[in-house]
XYZ file of C-alpha atoms in Angstrom:
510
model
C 102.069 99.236 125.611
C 104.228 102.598 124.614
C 102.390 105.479 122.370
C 104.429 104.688 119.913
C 103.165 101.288 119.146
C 99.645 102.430 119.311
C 97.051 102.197 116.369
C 95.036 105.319 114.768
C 92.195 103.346 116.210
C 93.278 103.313 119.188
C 94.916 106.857 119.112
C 91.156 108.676 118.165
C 89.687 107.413 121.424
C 92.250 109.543 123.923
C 89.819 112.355 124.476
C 91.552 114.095 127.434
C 94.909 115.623 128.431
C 94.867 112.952 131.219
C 94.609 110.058 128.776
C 97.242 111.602 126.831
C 99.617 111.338 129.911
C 98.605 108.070 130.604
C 99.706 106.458 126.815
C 102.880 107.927 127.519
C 102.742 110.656 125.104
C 106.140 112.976 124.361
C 105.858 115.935 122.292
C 108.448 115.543 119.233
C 109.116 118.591 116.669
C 107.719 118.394 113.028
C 111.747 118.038 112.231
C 112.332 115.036 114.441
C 109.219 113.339 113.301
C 110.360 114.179 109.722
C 113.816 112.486 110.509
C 112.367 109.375 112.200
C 109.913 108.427 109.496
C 112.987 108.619 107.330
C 115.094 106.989 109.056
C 112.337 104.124 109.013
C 111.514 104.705 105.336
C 114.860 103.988 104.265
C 115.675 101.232 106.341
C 112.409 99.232 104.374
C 113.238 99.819 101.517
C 110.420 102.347 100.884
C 110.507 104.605 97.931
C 110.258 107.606 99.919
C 108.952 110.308 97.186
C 106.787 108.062 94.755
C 105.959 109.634 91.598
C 109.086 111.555 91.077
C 111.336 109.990 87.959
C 114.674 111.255 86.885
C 116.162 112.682 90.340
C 116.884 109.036 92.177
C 120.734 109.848 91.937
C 121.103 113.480 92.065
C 117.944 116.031 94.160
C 115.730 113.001 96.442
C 119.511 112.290 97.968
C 119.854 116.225 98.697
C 116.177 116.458 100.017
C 116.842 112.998 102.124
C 120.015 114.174 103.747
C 118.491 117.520 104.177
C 115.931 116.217 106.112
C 117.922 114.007 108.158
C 120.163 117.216 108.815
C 116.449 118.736 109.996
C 117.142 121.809 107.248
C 114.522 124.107 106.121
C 114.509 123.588 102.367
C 114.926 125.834 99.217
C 114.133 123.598 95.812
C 115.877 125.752 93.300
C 115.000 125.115 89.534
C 113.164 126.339 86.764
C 109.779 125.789 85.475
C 107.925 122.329 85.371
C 110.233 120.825 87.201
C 108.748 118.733 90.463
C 109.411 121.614 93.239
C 106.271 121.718 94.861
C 105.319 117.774 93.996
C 108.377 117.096 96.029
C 107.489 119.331 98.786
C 103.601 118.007 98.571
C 105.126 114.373 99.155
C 106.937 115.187 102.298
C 103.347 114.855 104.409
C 103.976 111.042 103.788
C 106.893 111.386 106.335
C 104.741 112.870 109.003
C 103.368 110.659 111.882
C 99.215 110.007 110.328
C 97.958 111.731 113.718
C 99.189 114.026 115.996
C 97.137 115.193 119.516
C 96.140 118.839 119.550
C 94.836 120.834 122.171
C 90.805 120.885 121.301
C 89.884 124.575 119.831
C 93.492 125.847 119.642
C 94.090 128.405 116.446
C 97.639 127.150 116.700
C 97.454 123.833 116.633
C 99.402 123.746 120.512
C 100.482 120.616 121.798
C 98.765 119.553 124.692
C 102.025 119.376 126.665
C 103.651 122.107 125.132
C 101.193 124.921 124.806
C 101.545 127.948 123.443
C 99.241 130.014 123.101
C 97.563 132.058 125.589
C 94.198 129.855 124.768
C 95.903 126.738 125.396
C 97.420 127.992 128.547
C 94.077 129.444 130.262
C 92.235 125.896 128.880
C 94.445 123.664 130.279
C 95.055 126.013 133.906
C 91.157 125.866 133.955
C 90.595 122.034 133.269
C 94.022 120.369 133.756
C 94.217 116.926 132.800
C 90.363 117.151 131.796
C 91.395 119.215 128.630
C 89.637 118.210 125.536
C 92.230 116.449 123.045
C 91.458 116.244 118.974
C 93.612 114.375 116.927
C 95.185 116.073 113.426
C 95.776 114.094 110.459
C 99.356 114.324 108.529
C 96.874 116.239 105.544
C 96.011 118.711 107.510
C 99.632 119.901 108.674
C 100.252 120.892 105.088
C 100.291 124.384 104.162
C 100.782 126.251 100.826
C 101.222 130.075 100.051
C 101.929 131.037 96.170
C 104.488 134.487 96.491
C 102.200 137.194 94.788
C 102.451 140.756 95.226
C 99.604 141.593 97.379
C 100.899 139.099 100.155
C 101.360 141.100 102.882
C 102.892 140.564 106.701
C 99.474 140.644 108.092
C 98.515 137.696 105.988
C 101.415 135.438 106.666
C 102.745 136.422 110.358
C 99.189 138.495 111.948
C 97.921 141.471 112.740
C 95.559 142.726 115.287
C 91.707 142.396 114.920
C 89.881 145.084 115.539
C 86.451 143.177 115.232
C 87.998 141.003 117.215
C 88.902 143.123 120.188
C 85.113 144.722 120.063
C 83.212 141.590 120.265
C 85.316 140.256 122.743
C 85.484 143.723 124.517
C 88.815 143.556 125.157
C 91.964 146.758 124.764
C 93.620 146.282 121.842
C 96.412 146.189 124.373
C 95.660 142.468 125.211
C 97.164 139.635 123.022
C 93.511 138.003 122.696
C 92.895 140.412 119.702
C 95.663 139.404 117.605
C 94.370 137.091 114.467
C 97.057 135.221 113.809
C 98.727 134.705 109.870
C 99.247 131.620 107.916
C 102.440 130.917 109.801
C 101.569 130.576 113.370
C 98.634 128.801 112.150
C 100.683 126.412 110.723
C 102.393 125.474 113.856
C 103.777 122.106 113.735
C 103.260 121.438 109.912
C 105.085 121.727 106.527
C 104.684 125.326 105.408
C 105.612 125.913 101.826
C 106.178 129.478 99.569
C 106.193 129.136 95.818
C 108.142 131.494 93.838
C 109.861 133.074 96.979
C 111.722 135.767 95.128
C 108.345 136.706 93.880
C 107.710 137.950 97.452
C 108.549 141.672 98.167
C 111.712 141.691 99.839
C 109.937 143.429 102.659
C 107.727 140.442 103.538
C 110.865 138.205 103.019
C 112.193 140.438 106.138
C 109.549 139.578 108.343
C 110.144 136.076 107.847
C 113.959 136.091 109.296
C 112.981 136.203 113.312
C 110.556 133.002 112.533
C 113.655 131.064 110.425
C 116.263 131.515 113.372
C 114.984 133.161 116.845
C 111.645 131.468 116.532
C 109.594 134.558 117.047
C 107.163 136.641 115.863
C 106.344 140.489 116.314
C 102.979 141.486 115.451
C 102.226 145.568 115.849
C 103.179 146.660 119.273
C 103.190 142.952 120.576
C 106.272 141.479 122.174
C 105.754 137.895 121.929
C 107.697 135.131 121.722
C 106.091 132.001 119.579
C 108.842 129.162 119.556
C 106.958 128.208 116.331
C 107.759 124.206 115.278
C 107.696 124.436 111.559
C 109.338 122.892 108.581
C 109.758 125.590 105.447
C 109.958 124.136 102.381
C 110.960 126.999 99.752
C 110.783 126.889 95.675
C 112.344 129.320 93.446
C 113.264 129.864 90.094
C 116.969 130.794 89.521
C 117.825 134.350 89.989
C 119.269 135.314 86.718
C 115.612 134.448 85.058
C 113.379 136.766 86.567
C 112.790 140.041 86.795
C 110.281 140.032 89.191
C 112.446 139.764 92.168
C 115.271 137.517 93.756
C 115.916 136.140 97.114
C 117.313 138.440 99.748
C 120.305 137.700 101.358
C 119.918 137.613 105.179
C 117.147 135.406 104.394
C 118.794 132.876 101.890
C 121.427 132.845 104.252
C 118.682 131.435 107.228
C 117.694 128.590 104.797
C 119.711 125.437 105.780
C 119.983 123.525 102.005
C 119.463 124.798 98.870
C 118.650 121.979 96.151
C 118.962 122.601 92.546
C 116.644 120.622 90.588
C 116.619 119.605 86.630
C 114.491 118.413 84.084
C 114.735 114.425 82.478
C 118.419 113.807 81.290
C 117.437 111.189 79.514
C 113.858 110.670 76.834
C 112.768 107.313 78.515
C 112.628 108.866 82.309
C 110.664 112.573 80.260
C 108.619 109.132 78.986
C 108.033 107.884 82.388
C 106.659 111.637 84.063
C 104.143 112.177 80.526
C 102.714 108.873 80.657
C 102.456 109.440 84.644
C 100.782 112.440 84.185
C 98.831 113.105 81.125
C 95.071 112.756 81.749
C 93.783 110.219 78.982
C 89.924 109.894 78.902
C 88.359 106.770 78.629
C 86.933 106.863 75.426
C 90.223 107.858 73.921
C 92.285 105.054 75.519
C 89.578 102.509 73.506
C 89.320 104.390 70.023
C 93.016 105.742 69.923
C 96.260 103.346 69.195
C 99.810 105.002 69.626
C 103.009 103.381 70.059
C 106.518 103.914 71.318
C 108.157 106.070 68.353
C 104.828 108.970 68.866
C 106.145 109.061 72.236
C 109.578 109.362 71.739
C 108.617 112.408 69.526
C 106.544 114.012 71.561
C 109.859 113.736 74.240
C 112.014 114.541 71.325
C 110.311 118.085 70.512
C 111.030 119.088 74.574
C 114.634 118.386 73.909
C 115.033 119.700 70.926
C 113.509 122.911 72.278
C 115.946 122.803 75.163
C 118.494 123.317 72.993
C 117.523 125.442 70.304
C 118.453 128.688 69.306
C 115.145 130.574 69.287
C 113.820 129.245 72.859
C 115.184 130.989 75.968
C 116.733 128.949 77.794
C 117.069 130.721 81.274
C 113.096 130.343 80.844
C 113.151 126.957 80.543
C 110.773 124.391 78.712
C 108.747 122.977 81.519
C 107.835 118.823 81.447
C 104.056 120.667 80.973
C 104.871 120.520 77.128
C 105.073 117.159 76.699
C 102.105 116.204 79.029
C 100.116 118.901 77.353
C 101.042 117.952 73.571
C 100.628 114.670 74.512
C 97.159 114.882 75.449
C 96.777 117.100 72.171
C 98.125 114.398 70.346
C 95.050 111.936 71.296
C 92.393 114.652 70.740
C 93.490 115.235 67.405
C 93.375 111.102 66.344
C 89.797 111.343 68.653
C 88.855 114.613 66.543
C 89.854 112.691 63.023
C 88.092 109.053 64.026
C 84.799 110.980 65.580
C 84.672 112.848 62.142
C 85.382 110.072 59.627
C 82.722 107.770 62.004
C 85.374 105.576 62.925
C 85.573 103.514 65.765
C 88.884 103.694 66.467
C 91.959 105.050 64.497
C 95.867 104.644 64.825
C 98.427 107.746 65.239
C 99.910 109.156 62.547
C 102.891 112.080 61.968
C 100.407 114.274 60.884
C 98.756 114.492 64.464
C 102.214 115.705 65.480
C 100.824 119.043 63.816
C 98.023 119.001 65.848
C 100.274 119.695 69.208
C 101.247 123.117 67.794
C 99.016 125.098 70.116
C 100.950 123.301 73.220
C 104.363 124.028 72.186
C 102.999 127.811 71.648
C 101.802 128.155 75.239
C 105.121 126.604 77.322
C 107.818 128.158 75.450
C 109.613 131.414 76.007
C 111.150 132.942 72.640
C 114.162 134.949 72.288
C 114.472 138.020 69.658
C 114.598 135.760 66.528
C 112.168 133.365 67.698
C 109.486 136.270 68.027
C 110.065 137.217 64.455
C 109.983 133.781 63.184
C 106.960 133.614 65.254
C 105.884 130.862 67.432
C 104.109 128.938 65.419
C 107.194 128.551 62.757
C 109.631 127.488 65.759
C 106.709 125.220 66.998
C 106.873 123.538 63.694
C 110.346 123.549 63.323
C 110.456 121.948 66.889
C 108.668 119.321 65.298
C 110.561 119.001 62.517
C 113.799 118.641 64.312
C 112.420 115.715 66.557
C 111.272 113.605 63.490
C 114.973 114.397 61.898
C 116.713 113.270 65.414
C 113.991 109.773 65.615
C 114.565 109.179 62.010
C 118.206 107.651 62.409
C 117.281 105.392 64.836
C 115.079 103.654 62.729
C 116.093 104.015 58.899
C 119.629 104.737 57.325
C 121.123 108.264 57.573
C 119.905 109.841 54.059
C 123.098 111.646 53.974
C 125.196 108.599 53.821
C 122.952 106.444 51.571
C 123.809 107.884 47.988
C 127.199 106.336 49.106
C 126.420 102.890 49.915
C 127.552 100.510 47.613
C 124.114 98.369 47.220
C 122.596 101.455 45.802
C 120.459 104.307 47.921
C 117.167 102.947 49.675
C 115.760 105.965 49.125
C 116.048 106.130 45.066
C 112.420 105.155 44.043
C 110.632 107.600 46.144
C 112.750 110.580 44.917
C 112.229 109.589 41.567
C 108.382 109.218 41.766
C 108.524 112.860 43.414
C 111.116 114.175 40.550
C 108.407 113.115 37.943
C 105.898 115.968 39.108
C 104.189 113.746 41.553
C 102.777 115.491 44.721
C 100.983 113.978 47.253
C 99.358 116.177 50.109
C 98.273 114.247 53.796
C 95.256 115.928 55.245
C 94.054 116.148 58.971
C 91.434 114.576 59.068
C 91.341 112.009 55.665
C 89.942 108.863 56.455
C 91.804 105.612 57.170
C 91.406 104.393 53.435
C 92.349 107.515 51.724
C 95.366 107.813 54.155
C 96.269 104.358 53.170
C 95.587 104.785 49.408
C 97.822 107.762 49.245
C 100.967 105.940 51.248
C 101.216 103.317 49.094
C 100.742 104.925 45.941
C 104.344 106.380 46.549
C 106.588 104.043 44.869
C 109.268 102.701 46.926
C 107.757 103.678 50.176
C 106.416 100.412 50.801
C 109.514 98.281 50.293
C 111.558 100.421 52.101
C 109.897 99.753 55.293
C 109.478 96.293 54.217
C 113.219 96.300 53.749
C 113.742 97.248 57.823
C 110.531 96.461 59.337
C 109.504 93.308 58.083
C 107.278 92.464 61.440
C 104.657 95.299 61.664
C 101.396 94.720 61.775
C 99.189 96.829 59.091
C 98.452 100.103 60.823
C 102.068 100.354 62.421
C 103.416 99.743 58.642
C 101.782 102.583 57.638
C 102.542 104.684 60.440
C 106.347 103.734 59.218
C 105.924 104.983 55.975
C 104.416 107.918 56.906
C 107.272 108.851 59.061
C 110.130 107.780 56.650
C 108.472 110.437 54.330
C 108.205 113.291 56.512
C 111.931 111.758 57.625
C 112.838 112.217 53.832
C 111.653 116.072 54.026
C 113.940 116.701 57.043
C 116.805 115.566 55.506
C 115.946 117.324 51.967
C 115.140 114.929 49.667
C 111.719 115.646 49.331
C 109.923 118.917 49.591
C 107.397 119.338 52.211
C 105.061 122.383 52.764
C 102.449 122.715 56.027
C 99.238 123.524 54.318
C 96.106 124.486 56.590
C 94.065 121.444 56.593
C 97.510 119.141 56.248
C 100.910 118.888 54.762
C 102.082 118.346 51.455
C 105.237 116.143 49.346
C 106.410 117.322 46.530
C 110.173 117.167 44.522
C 112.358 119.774 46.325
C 115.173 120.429 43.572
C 111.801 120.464 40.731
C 110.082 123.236 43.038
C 112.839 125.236 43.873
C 114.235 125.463 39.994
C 110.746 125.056 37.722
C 109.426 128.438 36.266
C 106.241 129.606 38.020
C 106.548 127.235 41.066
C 104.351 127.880 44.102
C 106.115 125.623 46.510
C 107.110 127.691 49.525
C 104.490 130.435 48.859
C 100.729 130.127 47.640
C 98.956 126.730 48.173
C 97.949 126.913 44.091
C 99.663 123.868 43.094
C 98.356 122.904 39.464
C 95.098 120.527 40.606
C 96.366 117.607 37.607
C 99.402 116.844 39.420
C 98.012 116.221 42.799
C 96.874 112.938 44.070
């Protein structure tokens, strides 16, 4: 029977460098290994990097060839945008045990040591040496670029403490502590935000990318260090902070630009994936496919408008984050009312304000609009994009020659109706309100024939705030809601408040 066919049972009970020998053990490098449970991967059929939506025709091929080309790896991209999942999932391609040389700081392979331990170990005990076995999660290793990295930290530096208490001259390579890096030896080292790093630590890493050395102090040694460097970075021309130097970007093999969803249903896919829902919500809260699409909708609206910066970038964090927002809000409403459960409605949207705040970087006009104006107006936008695919455009309706859908609710707002949607109103007010709009109801009845009662009014709802975005009727965010009123009678009757103070006259309110 050949090592290779051998079982992690099986493997754990080789205890000794003899019994090693005898399995027929061969030392392979962490790129080889890499390559072959590729190679394998792909000829099953295997979905190699699970979890990852969106880059099945553009970055996994680039990260797949990359690692059949053996490459160290730069993931180039902005914010939120899978870097370090990707690099995380690469353990998956590593063997699930490896044999290490028992008591080694580097991790040495018993039949390629090398480190000094390893060598006076195995010239002491010879095929007696004590063997431990290292699973694939261990040969991970992460570093997040911050300023106070130094060399010491990530290459070595010699121990003083370490020299007294062994009593050795700091002359001898004993008293060396070893970095992150050599420590790592024959595992998946990763560096977030390399450009982050000072460009003189990004120096020290050159010898270890192509010579496969080290130099610690006053040490010349030679460490043929088996590694595989995974890299992430965000694109030059965004930050300030620092950039990639260029002797070193030249040492890494592939450089893979990454991207965020091109498309709402896979930015559907990675929210749903990710956003933490708690139990009690997922019983007491109802949603649907359109409160989705919106929360989706407000990321790629924000990608695109004029007041984010987009060199920043508007990370897939957003929607997972508003998301979850979302449901607290409909929880928040439904725990205050003493309802036991409640369905979404567009004025929950509002309630993911404080998310959008948080993963957006503004540019000049945006800070003097303010961020919670362009959060709104994100919101806004997404509602006006969604509203098309499920009611006529209100642009071309006063055209249409079986009359404009839209007539009877405009009218019942141009007679001095206003009608305000709080937070937190119960189910039967929120109800109560909705259909006392005339029109409202038969225009989704018109289009949506097959909804059941809560999705109907979750319908009208949205064909009214739909209505604001497109200008027929007024809307105004109030601090405990939103409110509807006739746009042209606001903007032209003497004395009107609309736009300004909340004072509305209390007679013609709902």
């Amino acid at each position: 029977m050949s090592y290779s066919s051998l079982k992690s049972k099986e493997l754990l009970k080789i205890k000794t460098l003899g019994e090693l020998k005898a399995a027929g053990y061969k030392p392979k490098s962490i790129k080889q290994e890499l390559r072959d449970n590729l190679i394998e991967k792909i000829k099953e059929k295997e979905v190699v990097f699970p979890g990852i939506w969106g880059y099945e025709d553009t970055v996994i091929p680039e990260v797949e060839r990359a690692i059949l080309s053996m490459h160290h790896i730069n993931l180039l991209g902005l914010r939120g945008q899978a870097k370090t999942r990707i690099a995380r999932l690469m353990i998956n391609l590593l063997d699930e045990y490896i044999p290490v040389l028992e008591g080694s700081e580097l991790n040495d392979d018993p039949l390629q040591p090398l480190s000094r331990y390893a060598h006076d170990v195995i010239a002491e005990k010879g095929d007696a040496a004590p063997i431990a076995w290292m699973h694939r999660n261990d040969r991970y290793t992460e570093k997040l670029a911050t300023p106070d990295v130094s060399v010491a930290d990530l290459i070595g530096d010699v121990d003083p403490i370490k020299a007294a208490t062994l009593k050795l001259p700091y002359s001898d390579e004993r008293t060396i502590h070893f970095g992150l890096i050599p420590r790592s030896h024959r595992g998946i080292f990763v560096i977030n935000e390399l450009p982050d790093l000072q460009a003189r630590i990004q120096v020290s890493l050159f010898n270890i990318l192509q010579e496969g050395d080290i130099q610690i102090r006053g040490f010349k040694l030679r460490l043929p260090l088996d590694l595989q460097f995974v890299f992430t970075a965000n694109p030059e021309d965004y930050t300030n902070r620092g950039s990639i130097v260029t002797p070193l970007k030249d040492r890494i093999d592939s450089q893979i630009v990454t991207h965020y969803p091109k498309s709402l249903e896979v930015g559907k896919k990675i929210t749903m994936q990710e956003a933490i829902v708690k139990t009690e919500q997922k019983g007491m809260v109802k949603t649907n496919d359109l409160i989705t699409d919106l929360i989706e909708q407000i990321a790629l609206e924000a990608r695109e408008s004029e007041y984010v910066d987009a060199k920043s970038g508007v990370s897939a964090r957003l929607t997972i984050a508003a998301y979850e927002n979302l449901l607290s809000a409909a929880e928040r409403r439904a725990l205050l009312n003493g309802e036991k459960e409640t369905y979404v409605r567009i004025t929950d949207l509002y309630g993911v304000v404080p998310a959008i705040c948080g993963k957006v970087e503004l540019v000049y006009e945006g800070e003097v609009e303010g961020p919670v104006i362009v959060a709104q107006n994100l919101i806004g936008k997404a509602i006006r994009t969604q509203f098309l695919n499920y009611f006529p455009n209100p642009e071309k309706a006063k055209k249409q020659k079986g009359g404009n859908p839209y007539k009877k609710i405009t009218d019942w707002f141009g007679d001095g109706n206003i009608m305000e949607f709080l937070n937190d109103m119960p189910t039967r007010d929120y109800e109560n309100r909705l259909r006392a709009i005339d029109g409202l109801d038969d225009v989704v009845d018109s289009l949506h024939s097959r909804l059941s009662r809560q999705e109907k009014l979750f319908m009208m709802e949205f064909a009214l705030h739909g209505l604001a975005e497109y200008s027929l009727v007024g809307k105004k965010a109030l601090d405990t809601g939103q409110q509807f009123k006739d746009l042209l009678g606001s903007m032209f009757s003497p004395g009107s408040s609309f736009g300004g103070d909340d004072d509305d006259d209390d007679e013609d309110r709902f």
